[in-house]
Amino acid sequence: MLFWALVYDWSSPDPPSVLSCFTHGVNFVVALCDFLIAGLPMRLNQMWVPVLYGITYVLFSLIYDLAGGTAGGEPYIYAVLNWSENAGVAAAYGGGVVFGAFPIVFLACLFCVYPLRNLCQCCLAAKGLDVLDGYTTFVPQYETCRWSFSETVT
């Protein structure tokens, strides 16, 4: 999602490349489907995981730039993380994504997508369609098909 918001040039008359669509579009759809189907529990105290991943990626892009790495003939992976040209802008984008966008997306998944997924699984299980076949730690209230946010926060 961030690629399409921060990197892709929407004013370009050329359509996005097939590689970009697969790398940043299809990959997102596969990850979302995996999240919706896997049934792994999601908790608020796990927010450090995407933040740590983001910090690691931003540091990698800095080291990549300083070491002289090139991607497609350019000394950066993404133009917004061009440390050689403007380190301040790259740091602002990196910090904004890691400490702004990642937590917002995580909280949206935690308090919107995750409860809806669990409610759907609960209702399917109540109708005898246990899509997870017992491979989950989530124990729904099958009789009422209700799910509480208190389970998410603990």
PDB file of C-alpha atoms in Angstrom:
ATOM      1  CA  MET A   1       0.000   0.000   0.000  1.00  0.00           C
ATOM      2  CA  LEU A   2       2.819   2.393   0.850  1.00  0.00           C
ATOM      3  CA  PHE A   3       4.434   1.882  -2.550  1.00  0.00           C
ATOM      4  CA  TRP A   4       1.307   3.089  -4.319  1.00  0.00           C
ATOM      5  CA  ALA A   5       0.931   6.041  -1.925  1.00  0.00           C
ATOM      6  CA  LEU A   6       4.564   7.204  -1.686  1.00  0.00           C
ATOM      7  CA  VAL A   7       6.534   5.918  -4.655  1.00  0.00           C
ATOM      8  CA  TYR A   8       4.391   5.257  -7.722  1.00  0.00           C
ATOM      9  CA  ASP A   9       4.081   8.221 -10.089  1.00  0.00           C
ATOM     10  CA  TRP A  10       0.354   8.496 -10.735  1.00  0.00           C
ATOM     11  CA  SER A  11       0.881  11.353 -13.202  1.00  0.00           C
ATOM     12  CA  SER A  12       2.834   9.074 -15.535  1.00  0.00           C
ATOM     13  CA  PRO A  13       0.949   8.182 -18.742  1.00  0.00           C
ATOM     14  CA  ASP A  14       2.553   4.733 -18.676  1.00  0.00           C
ATOM     15  CA  PRO A  15       0.793   1.989 -16.719  1.00  0.00           C
ATOM     16  CA  PRO A  16       2.703   0.401 -13.830  1.00  0.00           C
ATOM     17  CA  SER A  17       5.090  -2.378 -14.776  1.00  0.00           C
ATOM     18  CA  VAL A  18       4.050  -5.980 -14.375  1.00  0.00           C
ATOM     19  CA  LEU A  19       6.870  -6.423 -11.848  1.00  0.00           C
ATOM     20  CA  SER A  20       5.555  -3.529  -9.729  1.00  0.00           C
ATOM     21  CA  CYS A  21       2.019  -4.913  -9.851  1.00  0.00           C
ATOM     22  CA  PHE A  22       3.157  -8.341  -8.714  1.00  0.00           C
ATOM     23  CA  THR A  23       5.650  -7.073  -6.127  1.00  0.00           C
ATOM     24  CA  HIS A  24       3.381  -4.469  -4.563  1.00  0.00           C
ATOM     25  CA  GLY A  25      -0.132  -5.560  -5.562  1.00  0.00           C
ATOM     26  CA  VAL A  26      -0.404  -9.315  -5.809  1.00  0.00           C
ATOM     27  CA  ASN A  27       1.957  -9.750  -2.856  1.00  0.00           C
ATOM     28  CA  PHE A  28      -0.347  -7.553  -0.736  1.00  0.00           C
ATOM     29  CA  VAL A  29      -3.427  -9.544  -1.772  1.00  0.00           C
ATOM     30  CA  VAL A  30      -1.709 -12.855  -0.925  1.00  0.00           C
ATOM     31  CA  ALA A  31      -0.609 -11.522   2.481  1.00  0.00           C
ATOM     32  CA  LEU A  32      -4.138 -10.238   3.200  1.00  0.00           C
ATOM     33  CA  CYS A  33      -5.691 -13.588   2.244  1.00  0.00           C
ATOM     34  CA  ASP A  34      -3.182 -15.366   4.469  1.00  0.00           C
ATOM     35  CA  PHE A  35      -4.102 -13.059   7.354  1.00  0.00           C
ATOM     36  CA  LEU A  36      -7.804 -13.681   6.828  1.00  0.00           C
ATOM     37  CA  ILE A  37      -7.511 -17.464   6.502  1.00  0.00           C
ATOM     38  CA  ALA A  38      -4.692 -18.411   8.915  1.00  0.00           C
ATOM     39  CA  GLY A  39      -6.606 -17.737  12.133  1.00  0.00           C
ATOM     40  CA  LEU A  40      -3.556 -16.663  14.108  1.00  0.00           C
ATOM     41  CA  PRO A  41      -4.443 -14.492  17.094  1.00  0.00           C
ATOM     42  CA  MET A  42      -3.485 -10.833  16.972  1.00  0.00           C
ATOM     43  CA  ARG A  43      -2.739  -8.830  20.118  1.00  0.00           C
ATOM     44  CA  LEU A  44      -1.940  -5.203  20.910  1.00  0.00           C
ATOM     45  CA  ASN A  45       1.349  -6.171  22.545  1.00  0.00           C
ATOM     46  CA  GLN A  46       2.566  -7.423  19.137  1.00  0.00           C
ATOM     47  CA  MET A  47       2.764  -3.900  17.666  1.00  0.00           C
ATOM     48  CA  TRP A  48       6.541  -3.921  18.121  1.00  0.00           C
ATOM     49  CA  VAL A  49       6.902  -6.518  15.333  1.00  0.00           C
ATOM     50  CA  PRO A  50       5.995  -4.300  12.327  1.00  0.00           C
ATOM     51  CA  VAL A  51       7.782  -1.337  13.929  1.00  0.00           C
ATOM     52  CA  LEU A  52      10.992  -3.378  14.343  1.00  0.00           C
ATOM     53  CA  TYR A  53      10.648  -4.641  10.766  1.00  0.00           C
ATOM     54  CA  GLY A  54      10.267  -1.062   9.530  1.00  0.00           C
ATOM     55  CA  ILE A  55      13.270   0.173  11.511  1.00  0.00           C
ATOM     56  CA  THR A  56      15.323  -2.702  10.112  1.00  0.00           C
ATOM     57  CA  TYR A  57      14.267  -1.885   6.537  1.00  0.00           C
ATOM     58  CA  VAL A  58      14.994   1.842   6.904  1.00  0.00           C
ATOM     59  CA  LEU A  59      18.435   1.080   8.362  1.00  0.00           C
ATOM     60  CA  PHE A  60      19.058  -1.425   5.546  1.00  0.00           C
ATOM     61  CA  SER A  61      18.171   1.208   2.942  1.00  0.00           C
ATOM     62  CA  LEU A  62      20.601   3.665   4.613  1.00  0.00           C
ATOM     63  CA  ILE A  63      23.433   1.105   4.672  1.00  0.00           C
ATOM     64  CA  TYR A  64      22.607   0.085   1.084  1.00  0.00           C
ATOM     65  CA  ASP A  65      22.860   3.704  -0.024  1.00  0.00           C
ATOM     66  CA  LEU A  66      26.090   4.373   1.912  1.00  0.00           C
ATOM     67  CA  ALA A  67      27.690   1.161   0.597  1.00  0.00           C
ATOM     68  CA  GLY A  68      27.077   2.277  -2.983  1.00  0.00           C
ATOM     69  CA  GLY A  69      24.327  -0.192  -3.841  1.00  0.00           C
ATOM     70  CA  THR A  70      22.295   0.424  -6.968  1.00  0.00           C
ATOM     71  CA  ALA A  71      18.817  -0.653  -7.997  1.00  0.00           C
ATOM     72  CA  GLY A  72      17.911  -0.139 -11.646  1.00  0.00           C
ATOM     73  CA  GLY A  73      20.922   2.137 -12.069  1.00  0.00           C
ATOM     74  CA  GLU A  74      19.864   4.406  -9.193  1.00  0.00           C
ATOM     75  CA  PRO A  75      21.731   4.671  -5.851  1.00  0.00           C
ATOM     76  CA  TYR A  76      18.543   4.007  -3.882  1.00  0.00           C
ATOM     77  CA  ILE A  77      15.855   1.363  -3.617  1.00  0.00           C
ATOM     78  CA  TYR A  78      12.938   3.814  -3.566  1.00  0.00           C
ATOM     79  CA  ALA A  79      13.169   7.518  -4.416  1.00  0.00           C
ATOM     80  CA  VAL A  80      11.643   8.561  -1.083  1.00  0.00           C
ATOM     81  CA  LEU A  81      14.548   6.786   0.667  1.00  0.00           C
ATOM     82  CA  ASN A  82      17.294   8.482  -1.331  1.00  0.00           C
ATOM     83  CA  TRP A  83      19.736   9.128   1.519  1.00  0.00           C
ATOM     84  CA  SER A  84      22.480  10.514  -0.775  1.00  0.00           C
ATOM     85  CA  GLU A  85      20.364  13.294  -2.225  1.00  0.00           C
ATOM     86  CA  ASN A  86      18.402  14.397   0.851  1.00  0.00           C
ATOM     87  CA  ALA A  87      18.942  12.492   4.087  1.00  0.00           C
ATOM     88  CA  GLY A  88      16.435  14.666   5.968  1.00  0.00           C
ATOM     89  CA  VAL A  89      13.580  13.818   3.621  1.00  0.00           C
ATOM     90  CA  ALA A  90      14.519  10.124   3.654  1.00  0.00           C
ATOM     91  CA  ALA A  91      14.631  10.132   7.480  1.00  0.00           C
ATOM     92  CA  ALA A  92      11.272  11.941   7.633  1.00  0.00           C
ATOM     93  CA  TYR A  93       9.624   9.432   5.287  1.00  0.00           C
ATOM     94  CA  GLY A  94      11.226   6.488   7.070  1.00  0.00           C
ATOM     95  CA  GLY A  95      10.234   7.750  10.512  1.00  0.00           C
ATOM     96  CA  GLY A  96       6.742   8.675   9.369  1.00  0.00           C
ATOM     97  CA  VAL A  97       6.126   5.247   7.901  1.00  0.00           C
ATOM     98  CA  VAL A  98       7.666   3.301  10.799  1.00  0.00           C
ATOM     99  CA  PHE A  99       6.192   5.305  13.671  1.00  0.00           C
ATOM    100  CA  GLY A 100       3.048   6.627  11.952  1.00  0.00           C
ATOM    101  CA  ALA A 101       1.731   4.487   9.121  1.00  0.00           C
ATOM    102  CA  PHE A 102       2.757   1.072  10.503  1.00  0.00           C
ATOM    103  CA  PRO A 103       1.045   1.560  13.899  1.00  0.00           C
ATOM    104  CA  ILE A 104      -2.080   3.001  12.241  1.00  0.00           C
ATOM    105  CA  VAL A 105      -2.346   0.046   9.838  1.00  0.00           C
ATOM    106  CA  PHE A 106      -1.649  -2.388  12.685  1.00  0.00           C
ATOM    107  CA  LEU A 107      -4.386  -0.846  14.860  1.00  0.00           C
ATOM    108  CA  ALA A 108      -6.824  -0.851  11.921  1.00  0.00           C
ATOM    109  CA  CYS A 109      -6.146  -4.565  11.408  1.00  0.00           C
ATOM    110  CA  LEU A 110      -6.356  -5.224  15.142  1.00  0.00           C
ATOM    111  CA  PHE A 111      -9.615  -3.414  15.847  1.00  0.00           C
ATOM    112  CA  CYS A 112     -11.404  -3.723  12.482  1.00  0.00           C
ATOM    113  CA  VAL A 113     -10.220  -6.572  10.266  1.00  0.00           C
ATOM    114  CA  TYR A 114      -9.288  -9.069  13.000  1.00  0.00           C
ATOM    115  CA  PRO A 115     -12.643  -8.913  14.845  1.00  0.00           C
ATOM    116  CA  LEU A 116     -14.570  -9.219  11.581  1.00  0.00           C
ATOM    117  CA  ARG A 117     -12.476 -12.219  10.586  1.00  0.00           C
ATOM    118  CA  ASN A 118     -13.142 -13.873  13.934  1.00  0.00           C
ATOM    119  CA  LEU A 119     -16.844 -13.110  13.753  1.00  0.00           C
ATOM    120  CA  CYS A 120     -17.055 -14.702  10.289  1.00  0.00           C
ATOM    121  CA  GLN A 121     -15.174 -17.781  11.521  1.00  0.00           C
ATOM    122  CA  CYS A 122     -17.458 -17.952  14.537  1.00  0.00           C
ATOM    123  CA  CYS A 123     -20.625 -17.786  12.471  1.00  0.00           C
ATOM    124  CA  LEU A 124     -19.322 -20.372  10.009  1.00  0.00           C
ATOM    125  CA  ALA A 125     -18.390 -22.682  12.877  1.00  0.00           C
ATOM    126  CA  ALA A 126     -21.839 -22.214  14.419  1.00  0.00           C
ATOM    127  CA  LYS A 127     -23.296 -23.501  11.144  1.00  0.00           C
ATOM    128  CA  GLY A 128     -20.991 -26.513  11.235  1.00  0.00           C
ATOM    129  CA  LEU A 129     -18.467 -25.090   8.768  1.00  0.00           C
ATOM    130  CA  ASP A 130     -15.304 -24.999  10.881  1.00  0.00           C
ATOM    131  CA  VAL A 131     -12.949 -23.524   8.285  1.00  0.00           C
ATOM    132  CA  LEU A 132      -9.949 -23.814  10.607  1.00  0.00           C
ATOM    133  CA  ASP A 133     -10.668 -27.399  11.645  1.00  0.00           C
ATOM    134  CA  GLY A 134      -9.661 -26.723  15.247  1.00  0.00           C
ATOM    135  CA  TYR A 135      -6.202 -25.280  14.479  1.00  0.00           C
ATOM    136  CA  THR A 136      -6.567 -22.001  16.312  1.00  0.00           C
ATOM    137  CA  THR A 137      -6.279 -20.647  19.819  1.00  0.00           C
ATOM    138  CA  PHE A 138      -9.349 -18.451  19.312  1.00  0.00           C
ATOM    139  CA  VAL A 139     -12.328 -19.918  21.108  1.00  0.00           C
ATOM    140  CA  PRO A 140     -15.486 -18.219  19.818  1.00  0.00           C
ATOM    141  CA  GLN A 141     -18.839 -18.179  21.538  1.00  0.00           C
ATOM    142  CA  TYR A 142     -20.615 -20.282  18.907  1.00  0.00           C
ATOM    143  CA  GLU A 143     -24.061 -19.871  20.377  1.00  0.00           C
ATOM    144  CA  THR A 144     -24.094 -16.098  20.104  1.00  0.00           C
ATOM    145  CA  CYS A 145     -21.397 -15.391  17.493  1.00  0.00           C
ATOM    146  CA  ARG A 146     -20.061 -12.518  19.534  1.00  0.00           C
ATOM    147  CA  TRP A 147     -16.489 -11.518  19.927  1.00  0.00           C
ATOM    148  CA  SER A 148     -15.077  -9.009  22.410  1.00  0.00           C
ATOM    149  CA  PHE A 149     -12.296  -6.482  22.012  1.00  0.00           C
ATOM    150  CA  SER A 150     -10.971  -7.407  25.465  1.00  0.00           C
ATOM    151  CA  GLU A 151      -9.478 -10.535  23.916  1.00  0.00           C
ATOM    152  CA  THR A 152      -7.518  -8.375  21.483  1.00  0.00           C
ATOM    153  CA  VAL A 153      -6.000  -6.098  24.105  1.00  0.00           C
ATOM    154  CA  THR A 154      -4.705  -8.804  26.449  1.00  0.00           C
TER     155      THR A 154
END
